[in-house]
Coordinates of C-alpha atoms and ligand atoms in Angstrom, one line a residue:
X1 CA 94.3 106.6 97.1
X2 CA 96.8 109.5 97.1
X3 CA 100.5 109.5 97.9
X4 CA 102.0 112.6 99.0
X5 CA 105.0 113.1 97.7
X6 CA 108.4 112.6 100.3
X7 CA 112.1 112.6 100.2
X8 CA 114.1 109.7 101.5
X9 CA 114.7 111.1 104.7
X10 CA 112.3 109.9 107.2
X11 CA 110.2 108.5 105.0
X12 CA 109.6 104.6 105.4
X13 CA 107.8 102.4 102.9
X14 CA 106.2 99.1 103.7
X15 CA 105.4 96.5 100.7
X16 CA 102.3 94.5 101.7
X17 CA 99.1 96.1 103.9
X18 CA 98.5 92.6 105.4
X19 CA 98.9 91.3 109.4
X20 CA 103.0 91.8 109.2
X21 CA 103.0 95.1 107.2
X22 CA 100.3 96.7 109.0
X23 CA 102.2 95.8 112.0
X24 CA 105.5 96.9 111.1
X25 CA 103.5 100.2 110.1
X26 CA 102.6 100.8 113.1
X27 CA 105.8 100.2 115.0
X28 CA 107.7 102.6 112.2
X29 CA 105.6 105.2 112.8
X30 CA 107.1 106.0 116.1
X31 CA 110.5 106.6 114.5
X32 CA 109.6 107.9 110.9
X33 CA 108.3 111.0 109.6
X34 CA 106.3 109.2 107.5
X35 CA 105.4 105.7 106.6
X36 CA 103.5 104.4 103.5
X37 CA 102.1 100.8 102.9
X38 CA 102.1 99.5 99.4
X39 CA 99.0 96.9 98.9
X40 CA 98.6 95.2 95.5
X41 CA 94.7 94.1 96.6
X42 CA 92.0 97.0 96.7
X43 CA 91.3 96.8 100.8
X44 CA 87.9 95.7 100.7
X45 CA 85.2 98.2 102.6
X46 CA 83.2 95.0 104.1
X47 CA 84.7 92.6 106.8
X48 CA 85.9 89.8 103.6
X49 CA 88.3 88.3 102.7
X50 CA 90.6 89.7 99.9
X51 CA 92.2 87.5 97.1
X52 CA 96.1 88.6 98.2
X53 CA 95.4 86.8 101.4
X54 CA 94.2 83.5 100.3
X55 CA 94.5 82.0 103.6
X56 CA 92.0 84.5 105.1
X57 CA 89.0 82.2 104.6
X58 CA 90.7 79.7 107.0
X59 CA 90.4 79.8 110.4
X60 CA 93.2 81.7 112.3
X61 CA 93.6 81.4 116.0
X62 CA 95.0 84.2 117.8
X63 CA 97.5 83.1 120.5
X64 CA 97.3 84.6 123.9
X65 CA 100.7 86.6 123.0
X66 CA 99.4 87.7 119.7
X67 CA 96.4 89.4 121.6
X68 CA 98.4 91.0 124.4
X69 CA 101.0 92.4 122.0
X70 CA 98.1 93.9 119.8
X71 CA 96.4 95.5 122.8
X72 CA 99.9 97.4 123.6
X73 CA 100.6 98.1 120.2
X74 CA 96.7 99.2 120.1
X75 CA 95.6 100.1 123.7
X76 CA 92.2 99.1 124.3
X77 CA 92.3 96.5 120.7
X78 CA 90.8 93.5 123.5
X79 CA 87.9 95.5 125.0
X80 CA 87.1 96.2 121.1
X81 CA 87.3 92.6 119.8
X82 CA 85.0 92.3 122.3
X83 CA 82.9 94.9 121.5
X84 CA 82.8 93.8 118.2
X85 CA 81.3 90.6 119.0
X86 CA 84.7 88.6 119.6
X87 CA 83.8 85.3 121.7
X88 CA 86.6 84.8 124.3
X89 CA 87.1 82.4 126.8
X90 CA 89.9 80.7 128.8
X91 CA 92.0 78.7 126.5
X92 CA 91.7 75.2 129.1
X93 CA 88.6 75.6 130.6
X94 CA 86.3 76.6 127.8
X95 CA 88.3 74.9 124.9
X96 CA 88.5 70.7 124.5
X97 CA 91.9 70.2 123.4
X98 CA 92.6 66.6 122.7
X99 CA 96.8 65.8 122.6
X100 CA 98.1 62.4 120.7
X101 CA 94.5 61.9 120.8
X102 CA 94.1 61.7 125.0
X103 CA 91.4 65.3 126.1
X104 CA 93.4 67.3 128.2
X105 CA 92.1 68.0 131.6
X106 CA 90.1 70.8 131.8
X107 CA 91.3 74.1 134.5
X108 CA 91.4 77.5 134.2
X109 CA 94.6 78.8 132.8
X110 CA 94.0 82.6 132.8
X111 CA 95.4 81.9 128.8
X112 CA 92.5 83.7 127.3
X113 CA 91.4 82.9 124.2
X114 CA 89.6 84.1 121.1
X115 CA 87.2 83.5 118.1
X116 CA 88.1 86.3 115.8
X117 CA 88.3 85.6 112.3
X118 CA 91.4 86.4 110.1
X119 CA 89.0 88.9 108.5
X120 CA 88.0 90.7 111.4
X121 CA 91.7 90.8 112.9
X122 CA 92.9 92.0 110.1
X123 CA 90.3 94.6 109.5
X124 CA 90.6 96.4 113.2
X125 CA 94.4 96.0 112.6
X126 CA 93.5 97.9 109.5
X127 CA 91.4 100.6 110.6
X128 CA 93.9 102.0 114.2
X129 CA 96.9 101.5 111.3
X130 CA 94.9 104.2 109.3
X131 CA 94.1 106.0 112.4
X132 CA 97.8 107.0 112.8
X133 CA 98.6 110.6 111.5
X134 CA 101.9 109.5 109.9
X135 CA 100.6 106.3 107.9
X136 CA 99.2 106.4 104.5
X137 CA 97.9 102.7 103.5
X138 CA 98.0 102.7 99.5
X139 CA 96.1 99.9 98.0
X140 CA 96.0 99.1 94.4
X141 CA 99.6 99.5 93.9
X142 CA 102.3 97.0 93.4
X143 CA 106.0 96.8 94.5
X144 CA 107.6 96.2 91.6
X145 CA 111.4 96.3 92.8
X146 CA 114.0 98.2 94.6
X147 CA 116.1 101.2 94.5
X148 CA 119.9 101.1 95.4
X149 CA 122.5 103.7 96.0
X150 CA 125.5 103.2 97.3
X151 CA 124.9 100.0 99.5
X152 CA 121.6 101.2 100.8
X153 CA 118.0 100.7 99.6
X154 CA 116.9 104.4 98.3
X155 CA 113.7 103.6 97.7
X156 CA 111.0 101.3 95.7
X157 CA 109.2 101.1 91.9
X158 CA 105.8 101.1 92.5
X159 CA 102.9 99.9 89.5
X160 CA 99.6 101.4 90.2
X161 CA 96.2 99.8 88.7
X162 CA 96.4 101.9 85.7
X163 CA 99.7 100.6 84.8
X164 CA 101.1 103.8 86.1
X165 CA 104.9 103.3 86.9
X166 CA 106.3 105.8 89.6
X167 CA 109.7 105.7 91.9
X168 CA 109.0 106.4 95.9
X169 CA 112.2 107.3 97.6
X170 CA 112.4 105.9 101.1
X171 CA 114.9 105.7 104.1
X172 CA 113.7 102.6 104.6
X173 CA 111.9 99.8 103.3
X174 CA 110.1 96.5 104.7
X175 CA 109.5 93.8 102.9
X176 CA 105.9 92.6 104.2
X177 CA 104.8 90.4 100.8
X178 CA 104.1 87.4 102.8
X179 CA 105.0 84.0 101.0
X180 CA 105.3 85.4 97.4
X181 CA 107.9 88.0 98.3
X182 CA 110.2 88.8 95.4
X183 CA 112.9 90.1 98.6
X184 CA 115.2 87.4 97.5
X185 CA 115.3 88.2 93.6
X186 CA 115.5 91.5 93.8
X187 CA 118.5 91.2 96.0
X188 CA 120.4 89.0 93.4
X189 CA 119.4 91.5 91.1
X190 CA 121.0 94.0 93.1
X191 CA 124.7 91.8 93.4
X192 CA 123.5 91.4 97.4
X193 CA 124.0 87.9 99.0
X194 CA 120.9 85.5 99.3
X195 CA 120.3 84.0 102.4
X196 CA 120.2 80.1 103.2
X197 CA 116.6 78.6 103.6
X198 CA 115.3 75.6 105.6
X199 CA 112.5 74.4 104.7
X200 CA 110.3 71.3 106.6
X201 CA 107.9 69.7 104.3
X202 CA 104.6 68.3 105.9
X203 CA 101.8 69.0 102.6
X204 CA 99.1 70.5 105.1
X205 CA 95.8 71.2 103.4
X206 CA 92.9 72.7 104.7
X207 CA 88.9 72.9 104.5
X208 CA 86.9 75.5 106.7
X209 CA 83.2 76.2 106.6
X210 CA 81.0 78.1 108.7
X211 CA 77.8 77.7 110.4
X212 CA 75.0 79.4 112.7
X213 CA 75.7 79.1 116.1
X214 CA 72.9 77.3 117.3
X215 CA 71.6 77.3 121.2
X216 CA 73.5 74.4 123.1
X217 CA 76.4 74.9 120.9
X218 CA 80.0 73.2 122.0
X219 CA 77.9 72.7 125.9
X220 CA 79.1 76.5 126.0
X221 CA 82.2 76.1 124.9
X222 CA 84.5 78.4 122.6
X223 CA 86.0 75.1 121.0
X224 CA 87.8 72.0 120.2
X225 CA 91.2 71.6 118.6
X226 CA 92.4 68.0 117.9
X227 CA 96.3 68.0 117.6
X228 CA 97.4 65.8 114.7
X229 CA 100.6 63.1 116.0
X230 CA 102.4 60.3 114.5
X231 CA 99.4 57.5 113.0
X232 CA 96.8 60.1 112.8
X233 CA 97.9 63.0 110.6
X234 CA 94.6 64.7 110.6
X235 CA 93.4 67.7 112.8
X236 CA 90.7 69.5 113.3
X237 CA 89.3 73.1 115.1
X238 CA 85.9 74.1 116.1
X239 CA 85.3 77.7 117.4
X240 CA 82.6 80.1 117.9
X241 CA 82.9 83.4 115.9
X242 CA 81.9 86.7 116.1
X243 CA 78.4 87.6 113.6
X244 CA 76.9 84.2 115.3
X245 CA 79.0 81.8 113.5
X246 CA 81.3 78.9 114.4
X247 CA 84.3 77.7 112.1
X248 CA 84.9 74.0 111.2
X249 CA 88.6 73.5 110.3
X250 CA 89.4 70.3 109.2
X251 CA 93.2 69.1 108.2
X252 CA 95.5 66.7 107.0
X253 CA 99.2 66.5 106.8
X254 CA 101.4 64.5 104.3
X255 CA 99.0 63.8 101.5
X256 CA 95.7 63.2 103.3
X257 CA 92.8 64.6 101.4
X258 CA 90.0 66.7 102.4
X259 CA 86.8 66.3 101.3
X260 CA 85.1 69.2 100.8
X261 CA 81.1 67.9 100.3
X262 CA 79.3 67.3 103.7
X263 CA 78.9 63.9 103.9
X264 CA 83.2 63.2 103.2
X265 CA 83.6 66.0 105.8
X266 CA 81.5 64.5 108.4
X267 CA 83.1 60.9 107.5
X268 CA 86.7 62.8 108.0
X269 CA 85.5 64.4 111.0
X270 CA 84.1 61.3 112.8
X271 CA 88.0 59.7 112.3
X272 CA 88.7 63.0 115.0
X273 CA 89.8 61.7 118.8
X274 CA 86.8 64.5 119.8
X275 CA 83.1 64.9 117.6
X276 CA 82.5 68.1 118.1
X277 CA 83.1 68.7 114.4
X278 CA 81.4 65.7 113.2
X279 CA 78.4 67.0 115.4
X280 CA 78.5 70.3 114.0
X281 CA 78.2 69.4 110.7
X282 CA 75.8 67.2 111.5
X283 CA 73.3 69.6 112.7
X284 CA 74.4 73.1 112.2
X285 CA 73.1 75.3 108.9
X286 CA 76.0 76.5 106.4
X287 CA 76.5 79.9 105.8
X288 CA 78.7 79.6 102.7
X289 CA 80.7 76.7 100.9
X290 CA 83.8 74.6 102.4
X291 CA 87.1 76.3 101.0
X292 CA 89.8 74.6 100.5
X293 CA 93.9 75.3 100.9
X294 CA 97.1 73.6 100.5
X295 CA 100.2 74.7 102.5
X296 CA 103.6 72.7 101.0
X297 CA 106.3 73.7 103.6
X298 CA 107.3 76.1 106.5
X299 CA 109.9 78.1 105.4
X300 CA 112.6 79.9 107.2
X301 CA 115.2 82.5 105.8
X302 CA 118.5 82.6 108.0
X303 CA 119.0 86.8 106.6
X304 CA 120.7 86.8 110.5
X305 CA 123.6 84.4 108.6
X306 CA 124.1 86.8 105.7
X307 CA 127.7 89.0 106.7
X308 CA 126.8 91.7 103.9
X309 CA 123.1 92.9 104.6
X310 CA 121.8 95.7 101.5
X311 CA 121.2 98.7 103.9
X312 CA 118.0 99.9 105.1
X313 CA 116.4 96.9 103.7
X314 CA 114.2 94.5 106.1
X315 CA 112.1 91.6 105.7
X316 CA 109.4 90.4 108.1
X317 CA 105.8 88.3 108.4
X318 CA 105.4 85.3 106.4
X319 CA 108.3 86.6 104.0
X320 CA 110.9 86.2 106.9
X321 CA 109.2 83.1 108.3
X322 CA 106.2 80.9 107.8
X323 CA 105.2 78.4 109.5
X324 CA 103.2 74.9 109.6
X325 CA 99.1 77.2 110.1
X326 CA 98.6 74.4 112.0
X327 CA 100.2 75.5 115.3
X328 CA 98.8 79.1 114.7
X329 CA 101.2 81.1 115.4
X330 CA 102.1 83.4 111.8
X331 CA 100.1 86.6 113.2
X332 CA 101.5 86.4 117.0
X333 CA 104.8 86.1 115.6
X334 CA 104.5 89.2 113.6
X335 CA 103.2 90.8 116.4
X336 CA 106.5 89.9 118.2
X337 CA 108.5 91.5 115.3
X338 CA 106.7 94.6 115.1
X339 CA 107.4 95.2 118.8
X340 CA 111.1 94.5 118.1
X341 CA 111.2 96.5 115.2
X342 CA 110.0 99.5 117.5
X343 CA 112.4 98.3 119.9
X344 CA 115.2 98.5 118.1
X345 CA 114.3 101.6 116.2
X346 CA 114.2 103.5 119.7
X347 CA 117.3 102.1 121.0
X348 CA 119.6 102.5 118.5
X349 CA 121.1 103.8 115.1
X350 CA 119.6 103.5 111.6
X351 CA 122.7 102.7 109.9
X352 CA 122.8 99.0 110.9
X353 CA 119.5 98.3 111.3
X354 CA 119.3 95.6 108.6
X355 CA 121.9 93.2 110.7
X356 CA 120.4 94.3 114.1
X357 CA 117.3 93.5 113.2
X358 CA 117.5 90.4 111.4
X359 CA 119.8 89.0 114.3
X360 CA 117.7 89.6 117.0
X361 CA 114.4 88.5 114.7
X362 CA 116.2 84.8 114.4
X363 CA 116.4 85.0 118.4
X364 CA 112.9 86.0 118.3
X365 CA 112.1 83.2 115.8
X366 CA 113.9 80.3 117.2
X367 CA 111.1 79.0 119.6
X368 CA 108.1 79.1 117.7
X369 CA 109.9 77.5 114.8
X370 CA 111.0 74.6 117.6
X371 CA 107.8 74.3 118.5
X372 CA 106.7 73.8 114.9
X373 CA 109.1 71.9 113.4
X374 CA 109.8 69.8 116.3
X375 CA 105.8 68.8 115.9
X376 CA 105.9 68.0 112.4
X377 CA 109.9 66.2 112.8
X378 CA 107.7 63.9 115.0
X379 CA 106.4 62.1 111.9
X380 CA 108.8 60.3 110.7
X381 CA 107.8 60.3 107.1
X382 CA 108.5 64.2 107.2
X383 CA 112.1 65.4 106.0
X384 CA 114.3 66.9 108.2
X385 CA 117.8 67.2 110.2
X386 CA 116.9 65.8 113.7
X387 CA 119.4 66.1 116.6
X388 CA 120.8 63.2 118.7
X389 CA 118.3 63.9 121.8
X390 CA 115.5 64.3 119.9
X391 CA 114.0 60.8 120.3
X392 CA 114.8 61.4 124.1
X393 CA 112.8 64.4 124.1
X394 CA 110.2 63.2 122.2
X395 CA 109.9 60.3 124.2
X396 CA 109.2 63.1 127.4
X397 CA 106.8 65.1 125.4
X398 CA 104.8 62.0 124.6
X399 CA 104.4 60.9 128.2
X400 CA 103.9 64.7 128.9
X401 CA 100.6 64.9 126.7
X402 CA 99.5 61.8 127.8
X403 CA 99.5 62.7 131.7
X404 CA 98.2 66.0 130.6
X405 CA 94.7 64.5 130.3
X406 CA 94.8 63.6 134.3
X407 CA 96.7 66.3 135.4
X408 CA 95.4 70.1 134.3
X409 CA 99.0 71.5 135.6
X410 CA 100.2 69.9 133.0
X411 CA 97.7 71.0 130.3
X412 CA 98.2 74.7 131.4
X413 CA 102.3 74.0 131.0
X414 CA 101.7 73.2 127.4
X415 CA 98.8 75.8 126.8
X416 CA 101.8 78.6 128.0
X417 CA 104.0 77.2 125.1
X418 CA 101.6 76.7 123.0
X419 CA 100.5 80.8 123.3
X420 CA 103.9 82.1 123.3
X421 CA 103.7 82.8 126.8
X422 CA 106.5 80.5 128.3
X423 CA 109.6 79.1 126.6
X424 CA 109.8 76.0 125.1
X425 CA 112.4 75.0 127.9
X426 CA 109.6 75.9 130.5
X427 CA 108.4 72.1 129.8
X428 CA 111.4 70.7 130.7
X429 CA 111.1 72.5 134.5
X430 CA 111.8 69.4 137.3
X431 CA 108.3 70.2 139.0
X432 CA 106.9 69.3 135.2
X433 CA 109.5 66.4 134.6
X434 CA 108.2 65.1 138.0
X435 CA 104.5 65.4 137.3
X436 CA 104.7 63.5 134.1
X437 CA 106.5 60.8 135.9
X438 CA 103.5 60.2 138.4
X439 CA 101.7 56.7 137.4
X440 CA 98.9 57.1 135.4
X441 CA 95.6 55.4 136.1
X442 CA 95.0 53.0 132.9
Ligands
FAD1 C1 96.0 78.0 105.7 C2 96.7 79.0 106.7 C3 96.2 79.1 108.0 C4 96.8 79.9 108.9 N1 96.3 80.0 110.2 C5 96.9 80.8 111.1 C6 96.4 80.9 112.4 O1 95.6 80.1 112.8 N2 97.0 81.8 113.2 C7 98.0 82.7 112.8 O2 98.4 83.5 113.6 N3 98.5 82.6 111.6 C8 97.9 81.7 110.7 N4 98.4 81.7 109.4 C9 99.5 82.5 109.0 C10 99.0 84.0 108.8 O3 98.0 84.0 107.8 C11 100.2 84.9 108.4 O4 101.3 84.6 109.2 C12 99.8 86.3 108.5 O5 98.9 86.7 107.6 C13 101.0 87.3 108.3 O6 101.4 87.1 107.0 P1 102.0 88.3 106.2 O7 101.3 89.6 106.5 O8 103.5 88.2 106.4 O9 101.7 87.9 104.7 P2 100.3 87.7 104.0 O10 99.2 87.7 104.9 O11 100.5 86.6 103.0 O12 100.2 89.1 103.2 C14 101.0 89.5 102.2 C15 100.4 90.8 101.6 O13 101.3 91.4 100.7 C16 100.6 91.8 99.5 N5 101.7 91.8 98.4 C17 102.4 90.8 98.0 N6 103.3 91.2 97.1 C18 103.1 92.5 96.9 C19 103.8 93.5 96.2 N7 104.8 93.2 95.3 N8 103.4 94.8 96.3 C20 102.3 95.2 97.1 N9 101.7 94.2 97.9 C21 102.1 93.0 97.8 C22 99.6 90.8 99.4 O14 98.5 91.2 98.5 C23 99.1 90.6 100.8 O15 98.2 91.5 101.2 C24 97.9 80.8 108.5 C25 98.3 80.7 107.2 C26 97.8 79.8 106.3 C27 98.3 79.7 104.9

């Protein structure tokens, strides 16, 4: 694909055309002249999966948040998922959940929820991106570093497939290279200040396969999730698809491993509090081969700490922040950032964007990493700094999943944290605190 050729001014670059930089497109292209996106990967013409995004033959749930945010960021994008074949349903009432291994009461929630898969989300994020007049998405080139002048980023090396090296000035530029980002190095390089990292090891890895739907399917269900807790470190998801297929996920944490042939999957399956996977396996008919993936570590990058930011230069997506996939919350979060990224673009200067932005990002960020951390800080073989009330709190949450399978109130409390739709703190509300206090038939 061509680039046109810009000046600095008004000219934005993105590096990476996956979720978070097809996002942040979109939410720099109501400020900026122009915006391009720099993709190493060709972007494929079919609904696939592409080798830059590994984790793209996993299944990916799209929260509740994640799908309201993309339908104001792309008016209409739900009524299209939809068209496209998208199952939905409400996240309580047509999904099992089971919690610490007790099924949650089922109710509706009005949490909707939906089967898309990463490449289908990615795709119609894709296609409205290229839509926009101001965008140019330029695949087959690589970032290859920065350009600095006089505190500020002025710009980017790009390496095209042919080996091509070029300069691209920009105004601006977003670091959207997911977990291999080279942001951090190329600052060093630049005499800028790294930031500090926490990181909360939990060794998650992965196997998803799909299958035909077949009729009588789930009782009509969208799916099953089965939470892993403390004693039972392994998890797994079942959900209906668009094309007529339904995802098995299954997963283990801290050094459990996956089988990937069909009789170890439906042995690890059958170890599940709820056999809807095991079931589906049983019976269903493959449509392609288990893949499997390893996730180390979430990762978070305090750039809100740094008191010297290199101007002009932002980080976002899984490069800012990635989390445990387990909780599903990566695309919704980049969701969140594009709309702050718009936000903040509208309200104020350019100038200091770099420190507004990465400030109001770690607000942004601070509950969905609680929620994931303070899942995986509940095994206590997983490393971590854990604060004085934690125990306390724990002890809450447990009684709070447990009453969750008598009382659907409770169910929906926890399905509104778990979508990003409520605050963490929402669970700790004294009409909640009361519930799970109630005695519990045995
Ligand atoms: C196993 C697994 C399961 C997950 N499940 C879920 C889920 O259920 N729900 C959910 O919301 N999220 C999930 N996630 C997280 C989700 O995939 C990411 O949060 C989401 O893709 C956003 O990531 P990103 O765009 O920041 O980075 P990525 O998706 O990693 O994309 C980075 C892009 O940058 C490109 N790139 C890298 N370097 C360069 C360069 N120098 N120049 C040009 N291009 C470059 C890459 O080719 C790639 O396209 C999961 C993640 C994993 C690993």
């Amino acid at each position: 694909m061509e680039t046109k050729s810009h000046t600095a001014a008004g000219h934005a670059v993105v590096i990476g055309g996956s979720v978070a930089g097809l996002l942040a497109a979109r939410a720099l292209s109501s400020s900026f002249t122009h915006v391009t996106v720099f993709e190493r990967d060709t972007f494929p013409a079919r609904t696939v999966s592409r080798r830059g995004v590994p984790q793209g033959r996993q299944v990916h749930a799209l929260l509740t948040r994640g799908a309201v945010g993309l339908d104001g960021l792309f008016p209409g994008f739900i009524d299209a998922m939809t068209a496209a074949g998208v199952p939905s349903g409400d996240g309580q009432a047509d999904f099992s959940w089971f919690l610490d291994g007790h099924r949650m009461a089922r109710a509706v929630s009005g949490l909707r929820g939906f089967g898309v898969s990463r490449p289908q989300a990615e795709r119609m994020i894709r296609d409205r991106v290229r839509a926009l007049p101001n965008v140019s998405l330029v695949d087959d080139t690589q970032v290859d570093g920065l350009l600095v002048d006089d505190g500020r980023v002025a710009g980017v090396r790009i390496r095209r497939h042919t080996g091509a090296e070029e300069t691209v000035p920009a105004e601006l530029v977003v670091d959207a290279a997911g977990r291999g980002s080279r942001a951090l190095s190329w600052l060093r390089e630049s005499g800028y200040p790294v930031p500090r990292r926490t990181a909360v090891r939990t060794d998650v890895v992965y196997v998803t396969r799909h299958y035909e739907q077949e009729p009588g399917l789930l009782d009509g269900r969208l799916g099953t999730t089965v939470v892993p807790f403390p004693g039972q470190p392994r998890a797994g998801v079942v959900i209906r698809q668009e094309a007529g297929r339904v995802a098995v996920l299954l997963a283990g944490l801290l050094g459990e491993e996956l089988p990937t042939d069909d009789a170890g999957m439906i042995e690890f399956a059958s170890t599940l509090a709820g056999q809807d996977a095991a079931d589906v396996l049983r019976s269903a008919t493959p449509v392609d081969e288990a893949v499997k993936m390893r996730y180390p570590e979430s990762t978070l990058h305090h750039f809100d700490e740094l008191d010297h930011h290199l101007g002009g230069f932002l980080v976002v997506g899984d490069a800012l922040c990635s989390f445990n996939p387990i909780y599903g919350q990566g695309m919704t979060v980049a969701v969140m950032e594009a709309e702050l990224l718009e936000s903040l673009l509208q309200e104020g200067d350019r100038q200091d964007l770099a420190p507004r932005f990465f400030k109001a990002a770690a607000t942004l960020l601070a509950d969905p990493w609680a929620l994931a951390t303070g899942g995986d800080l509940r095994f206590p073989e997983v490393e971590g700094e854990r604060g004085p009330q934690d125990d306390e709190i724990n002890g809450y949450l447990d009684r709070f999943r447990a009453s969750a399978a008598i009382d659907p109130v409770l169910g929906t409390a926890f399905l509104r944290v778990a979508n990003m739709m409520a605050p963490v703190t929402s669970l700790l509300s004294p009409d909640l605190v009361e519930r799970t206090q109630r005695p519990r038939a045995q």
